[in-house]
Amino acid sequence: MPWTIGTLWVCALLAQSLWPISSEAANPDVLKPRVPQDQIVEARSWQNPFSSSPETIAQGKKIFEGKAFCVTCHGRDGKGLGKIPGLVGKLPRNFTDTAWQAARTDGELFWILKNGSPGTDMAPFIPLVLTENEAWHVLLYVRSFGKQ
Ligand code: HEC
């Protein structure tokens, strides 16, 4: 096949999909469910018993930046601090990514706080660091990053 401009263009597109240079938002891996298949139906049925308000979000923010130290990996702006020395594997999530926000139910995020994200540096926080009620408040704060 002759090397036309068209073939070069296709090669460039392929190269970009193999070595993405754009932000994490363009990475389809981020959208893949983290909860194992055999537990996801149950996890998706869990609902946040608290509703989002300036007060509940503020409570979640306090925990996120304080005793649960989420901020050390996810950043004050929720965008994730990128590659952190000492950590391996996947990057901390960018909570301002609206495609990611839409791909997850509250129940799935709660499952992650209970179990961690398997095979990544995202550890379980319930019950050692967070009570279930605190976790739901932190999640209201995590959700608020997607609404800015
Ligand atoms: C040691 C660093 C670290 C800390 C501390 C941390 N996270 Fe994470 N978090 C990660 C990483 C890395 C991922 C990405 C895991 C993946 O790709 O599945 C992640 C993913 C997540 C996800 C998304 C999982 C999904 O379904 O896509 C949520 C929600 C989350 N973290 C919330 C929190 C909250 C809330 C706290 C504080 C209670 C916290 N994290 C503390 C590193 C951390």
mmCIF file of N, CA and C and ligand atoms in Angstrom, residues 24 29-30 32-35 63-64 68-74 84 87-93 95 100 104 108-110 112-113 117-118 120-123 125 129-130 135 138-139 142, ligand 1:
data_model
loop_
_atom_site.group_PDB
_atom_site.id
_atom_site.type_symbol
_atom_site.label_atom_id
_atom_site.label_comp_id
_atom_site.label_asym_id
_atom_site.label_seq_id
_atom_site.Cartn_x
_atom_site.Cartn_y
_atom_site.Cartn_z
ATOM 1 N N GLU A 24 -6.472 12.571 31.711
ATOM 2 C CA GLU A 24 -7.040 11.304 32.137
ATOM 3 C C GLU A 24 -8.479 11.141 31.660
ATOM 4 N N ASP A 29 -10.118 3.642 30.466
ATOM 5 C CA ASP A 29 -9.931 2.756 31.624
ATOM 6 C C ASP A 29 -10.592 3.342 32.875
ATOM 7 N N VAL A 30 -10.582 4.667 32.968
ATOM 8 C CA VAL A 30 -11.150 5.350 34.130
ATOM 9 C C VAL A 30 -12.645 5.055 34.268
ATOM 10 N N LYS A 32 -14.204 2.263 33.326
ATOM 11 C CA LYS A 32 -14.528 0.852 33.575
ATOM 12 C C LYS A 32 -14.919 0.667 35.034
ATOM 13 N N PRO A 33 -15.978 -0.125 35.308
ATOM 14 C CA PRO A 33 -16.390 -0.322 36.690
ATOM 15 C C PRO A 33 -15.249 -0.865 37.537
ATOM 16 N N ARG A 34 -15.167 -0.402 38.799
ATOM 17 C CA ARG A 34 -14.154 -0.890 39.721
ATOM 18 C C ARG A 34 -14.710 -1.981 40.634
ATOM 19 N N VAL A 35 -16.032 -1.991 40.799
ATOM 20 C CA VAL A 35 -16.653 -2.991 41.664
ATOM 21 C C VAL A 35 -16.743 -4.305 40.883
ATOM 22 N N ILE A 63 -13.842 16.304 56.336
ATOM 23 C CA ILE A 63 -13.291 14.950 56.482
ATOM 24 C C ILE A 63 -12.278 14.674 55.357
ATOM 25 N N PHE A 64 -12.620 15.092 54.135
ATOM 26 C CA PHE A 64 -11.778 14.874 52.953
ATOM 27 C C PHE A 64 -10.404 15.516 53.141
ATOM 28 N N ALA A 68 -9.425 11.981 57.059
ATOM 29 C CA ALA A 68 -9.363 10.870 56.106
ATOM 30 C C ALA A 68 -8.260 11.060 55.058
ATOM 31 N N PHE A 69 -7.563 12.195 55.122
ATOM 32 C CA PHE A 69 -6.406 12.512 54.256
ATOM 33 C C PHE A 69 -6.594 12.176 52.765
ATOM 34 N N CYS A 70 -7.835 12.191 52.281
ATOM 35 C CA CYS A 70 -8.104 11.968 50.848
ATOM 36 C C CYS A 70 -7.304 12.985 50.016
ATOM 37 N N VAL A 71 -7.179 14.180 50.586
ATOM 38 C CA VAL A 71 -6.541 15.289 49.886
ATOM 39 C C VAL A 71 -5.088 14.985 49.507
ATOM 40 N N THR A 72 -4.436 14.085 50.258
ATOM 41 C CA THR A 72 -3.021 13.819 49.967
ATOM 42 C C THR A 72 -2.838 13.128 48.620
ATOM 43 N N CYS A 73 -3.851 12.468 48.110
ATOM 44 C CA CYS A 73 -3.744 11.854 46.778
ATOM 45 C C CYS A 73 -4.672 12.534 45.764
ATOM 46 N N HIS A 74 -5.844 12.959 46.234
ATOM 47 C CA HIS A 74 -6.825 13.494 45.283
ATOM 48 C C HIS A 74 -6.722 14.999 45.093
ATOM 49 N N ILE A 84 2.348 9.916 42.351
ATOM 50 C CA ILE A 84 2.864 10.235 43.674
ATOM 51 C C ILE A 84 4.029 9.294 43.975
ATOM 52 N N LEU A 87 3.885 5.464 45.246
ATOM 53 C CA LEU A 87 2.656 4.774 44.865
ATOM 54 C C LEU A 87 2.842 4.135 43.498
ATOM 55 N N VAL A 88 2.219 2.974 43.350
ATOM 56 C CA VAL A 88 2.326 2.277 42.070
ATOM 57 C C VAL A 88 0.959 2.261 41.398
ATOM 58 N N GLY A 89 0.974 1.919 40.122
ATOM 59 C CA GLY A 89 -0.292 1.642 39.465
ATOM 60 C C GLY A 89 -1.068 2.874 39.060
ATOM 61 N N LYS A 90 -2.382 2.748 39.136
ATOM 62 C CA LYS A 90 -3.258 3.744 38.542
ATOM 63 C C LYS A 90 -3.204 5.075 39.285
ATOM 64 N N LEU A 91 -3.491 6.154 38.550
ATOM 65 C CA LEU A 91 -3.442 7.494 39.121
ATOM 66 C C LEU A 91 -4.705 7.770 39.925
ATOM 67 N N PRO A 92 -4.568 8.613 40.973
ATOM 68 C CA PRO A 92 -5.770 9.007 41.713
ATOM 69 C C PRO A 92 -6.783 9.644 40.755
ATOM 70 N N ARG A 93 -8.026 9.363 41.030
ATOM 71 C CA ARG A 93 -9.094 9.831 40.147
ATOM 72 C C ARG A 93 -9.200 11.343 40.065
ATOM 73 N N PHE A 95 -11.805 13.947 40.091
ATOM 74 C CA PHE A 95 -13.230 14.030 40.433
ATOM 75 C C PHE A 95 -13.984 15.085 39.636
ATOM 76 N N TRP A 100 -16.650 10.602 34.183
ATOM 77 C CA TRP A 100 -16.440 9.644 35.265
ATOM 78 C C TRP A 100 -17.574 9.749 36.280
ATOM 79 N N ARG A 104 -20.542 6.472 37.427
ATOM 80 C CA ARG A 104 -20.600 5.808 38.728
ATOM 81 C C ARG A 104 -21.885 6.129 39.477
ATOM 82 N N GLU A 108 -21.669 2.498 44.156
ATOM 83 C CA GLU A 108 -20.357 1.988 43.725
ATOM 84 C C GLU A 108 -19.223 2.726 44.446
ATOM 85 N N LEU A 109 -19.392 4.043 44.610
ATOM 86 C CA LEU A 109 -18.343 4.822 45.288
ATOM 87 C C LEU A 109 -18.258 4.412 46.756
ATOM 88 N N PHE A 110 -19.404 4.124 47.346
ATOM 89 C CA PHE A 110 -19.424 3.678 48.745
ATOM 90 C C PHE A 110 -18.716 2.316 48.859
ATOM 91 N N ILE A 112 -16.295 1.307 47.107
ATOM 92 C CA ILE A 112 -14.856 1.590 47.039
ATOM 93 C C ILE A 112 -14.326 2.049 48.403
ATOM 94 N N LEU A 113 -15.109 2.876 49.101
ATOM 95 C CA LEU A 113 -14.646 3.340 50.415
ATOM 96 C C LEU A 113 -14.630 2.197 51.428
ATOM 97 N N SER A 117 -10.101 0.143 45.868
ATOM 98 C CA SER A 117 -10.204 -0.215 44.450
ATOM 99 C C SER A 117 -9.174 -1.310 44.218
ATOM 100 N N PRO A 118 -9.643 -2.556 43.993
ATOM 101 C CA PRO A 118 -8.724 -3.701 43.948
ATOM 102 C C PRO A 118 -7.549 -3.468 42.998
ATOM 103 N N THR A 120 -5.147 -1.314 43.256
ATOM 104 C CA THR A 120 -4.649 0.061 43.140
ATOM 105 C C THR A 120 -4.268 0.578 44.527
ATOM 106 N N ASP A 121 -3.777 1.825 44.564
ATOM 107 C CA ASP A 121 -3.393 2.425 45.851
ATOM 108 C C ASP A 121 -4.583 2.977 46.619
ATOM 109 N N MET A 122 -5.774 2.861 46.060
ATOM 110 C CA MET A 122 -6.978 3.337 46.754
ATOM 111 C C MET A 122 -7.390 2.277 47.778
ATOM 112 N N ALA A 123 -7.146 2.587 49.058
ATOM 113 C CA ALA A 123 -7.344 1.620 50.148
ATOM 114 C C ALA A 123 -8.762 1.703 50.714
ATOM 115 N N PHE A 125 -11.424 2.545 53.576
ATOM 116 C CA PHE A 125 -11.424 3.534 54.673
ATOM 117 C C PHE A 125 -12.468 3.222 55.742
ATOM 118 N N VAL A 129 -11.054 4.237 59.285
ATOM 119 C CA VAL A 129 -10.889 5.692 59.280
ATOM 120 C C VAL A 129 -12.238 6.410 59.310
ATOM 121 N N LEU A 130 -13.198 5.849 58.579
ATOM 122 C CA LEU A 130 -14.501 6.507 58.438
ATOM 123 C C LEU A 130 -15.639 5.621 58.930
ATOM 124 N N ALA A 135 -18.574 8.487 55.600
ATOM 125 C CA ALA A 135 -18.252 8.152 54.209
ATOM 126 C C ALA A 135 -19.292 8.747 53.254
ATOM 127 N N VAL A 138 -18.504 12.382 52.849
ATOM 128 C CA VAL A 138 -17.348 12.600 51.972
ATOM 129 C C VAL A 138 -17.777 12.448 50.510
ATOM 130 N N LEU A 139 -18.655 11.482 50.263
ATOM 131 C CA LEU A 139 -19.081 11.261 48.877
ATOM 132 C C LEU A 139 -19.914 12.438 48.353
ATOM 133 N N VAL A 142 -17.290 14.655 47.196
ATOM 134 C CA VAL A 142 -16.713 14.149 45.940
ATOM 135 C C VAL A 142 -17.650 14.489 44.769
HETATM 136 C C1 HEC B 1 -2.853 6.818 48.863
HETATM 137 C C2 HEC B 1 -3.529 7.688 47.918
HETATM 138 C C3 HEC B 1 -5.036 7.812 48.067
HETATM 139 C C4 HEC B 1 -5.755 8.241 49.168
HETATM 140 C C5 HEC B 1 -5.238 8.686 50.520
HETATM 141 C C6 HEC B 1 -7.145 8.225 48.752
HETATM 142 N N1 HEC B 1 -7.261 7.805 47.463
HETATM 143 FE FE1 HEC B 1 -8.996 7.576 46.442
HETATM 144 N N2 HEC B 1 -7.967 6.851 44.842
HETATM 145 C C7 HEC B 1 -6.596 6.712 44.779
HETATM 146 C C8 HEC B 1 -6.250 6.090 43.521
HETATM 147 C C9 HEC B 1 -4.837 5.754 43.051
HETATM 148 C C10 HEC B 1 -7.465 5.872 42.824
HETATM 149 C C11 HEC B 1 -7.663 5.257 41.447
HETATM 150 C C12 HEC B 1 -8.012 3.804 41.591
HETATM 151 C C13 HEC B 1 -8.522 3.204 40.312
HETATM 152 O O1 HEC B 1 -8.090 3.618 39.230
HETATM 153 O O2 HEC B 1 -9.377 2.322 40.405
HETATM 154 C C14 HEC B 1 -8.528 6.358 43.693
HETATM 155 C C15 HEC B 1 -9.860 6.283 43.402
HETATM 156 C C16 HEC B 1 -10.881 6.799 44.175
HETATM 157 C C17 HEC B 1 -12.273 6.804 43.821
HETATM 158 C C18 HEC B 1 -12.850 6.334 42.512
HETATM 159 C C19 HEC B 1 -13.054 4.879 42.324
HETATM 160 C C20 HEC B 1 -13.843 4.660 41.052
HETATM 161 O O3 HEC B 1 -14.899 4.040 41.141
HETATM 162 O O4 HEC B 1 -13.433 5.091 39.976
HETATM 163 C C21 HEC B 1 -12.946 7.418 44.835
HETATM 164 C C22 HEC B 1 -14.442 7.683 44.937
HETATM 165 C C23 HEC B 1 -11.976 7.777 45.824
HETATM 166 N N3 HEC B 1 -10.720 7.377 45.397
HETATM 167 C C24 HEC B 1 -12.266 8.456 46.981
HETATM 168 C C25 HEC B 1 -11.353 8.683 47.994
HETATM 169 C C26 HEC B 1 -11.713 9.264 49.258
HETATM 170 C C27 HEC B 1 -13.105 9.764 49.629
HETATM 171 C C28 HEC B 1 -10.583 9.273 50.016
HETATM 172 C C29 HEC B 1 -10.455 9.675 51.464
HETATM 173 C C30 HEC B 1 -11.371 8.985 52.363
HETATM 174 C C31 HEC B 1 -9.501 8.725 49.182
HETATM 175 N N4 HEC B 1 -10.012 8.382 47.978
HETATM 176 C C32 HEC B 1 -8.191 8.601 49.584
HETATM 177 C C33 HEC B 1 -5.686 7.075 45.748
HETATM 178 C C34 HEC B 1 -5.999 7.523 47.014
#
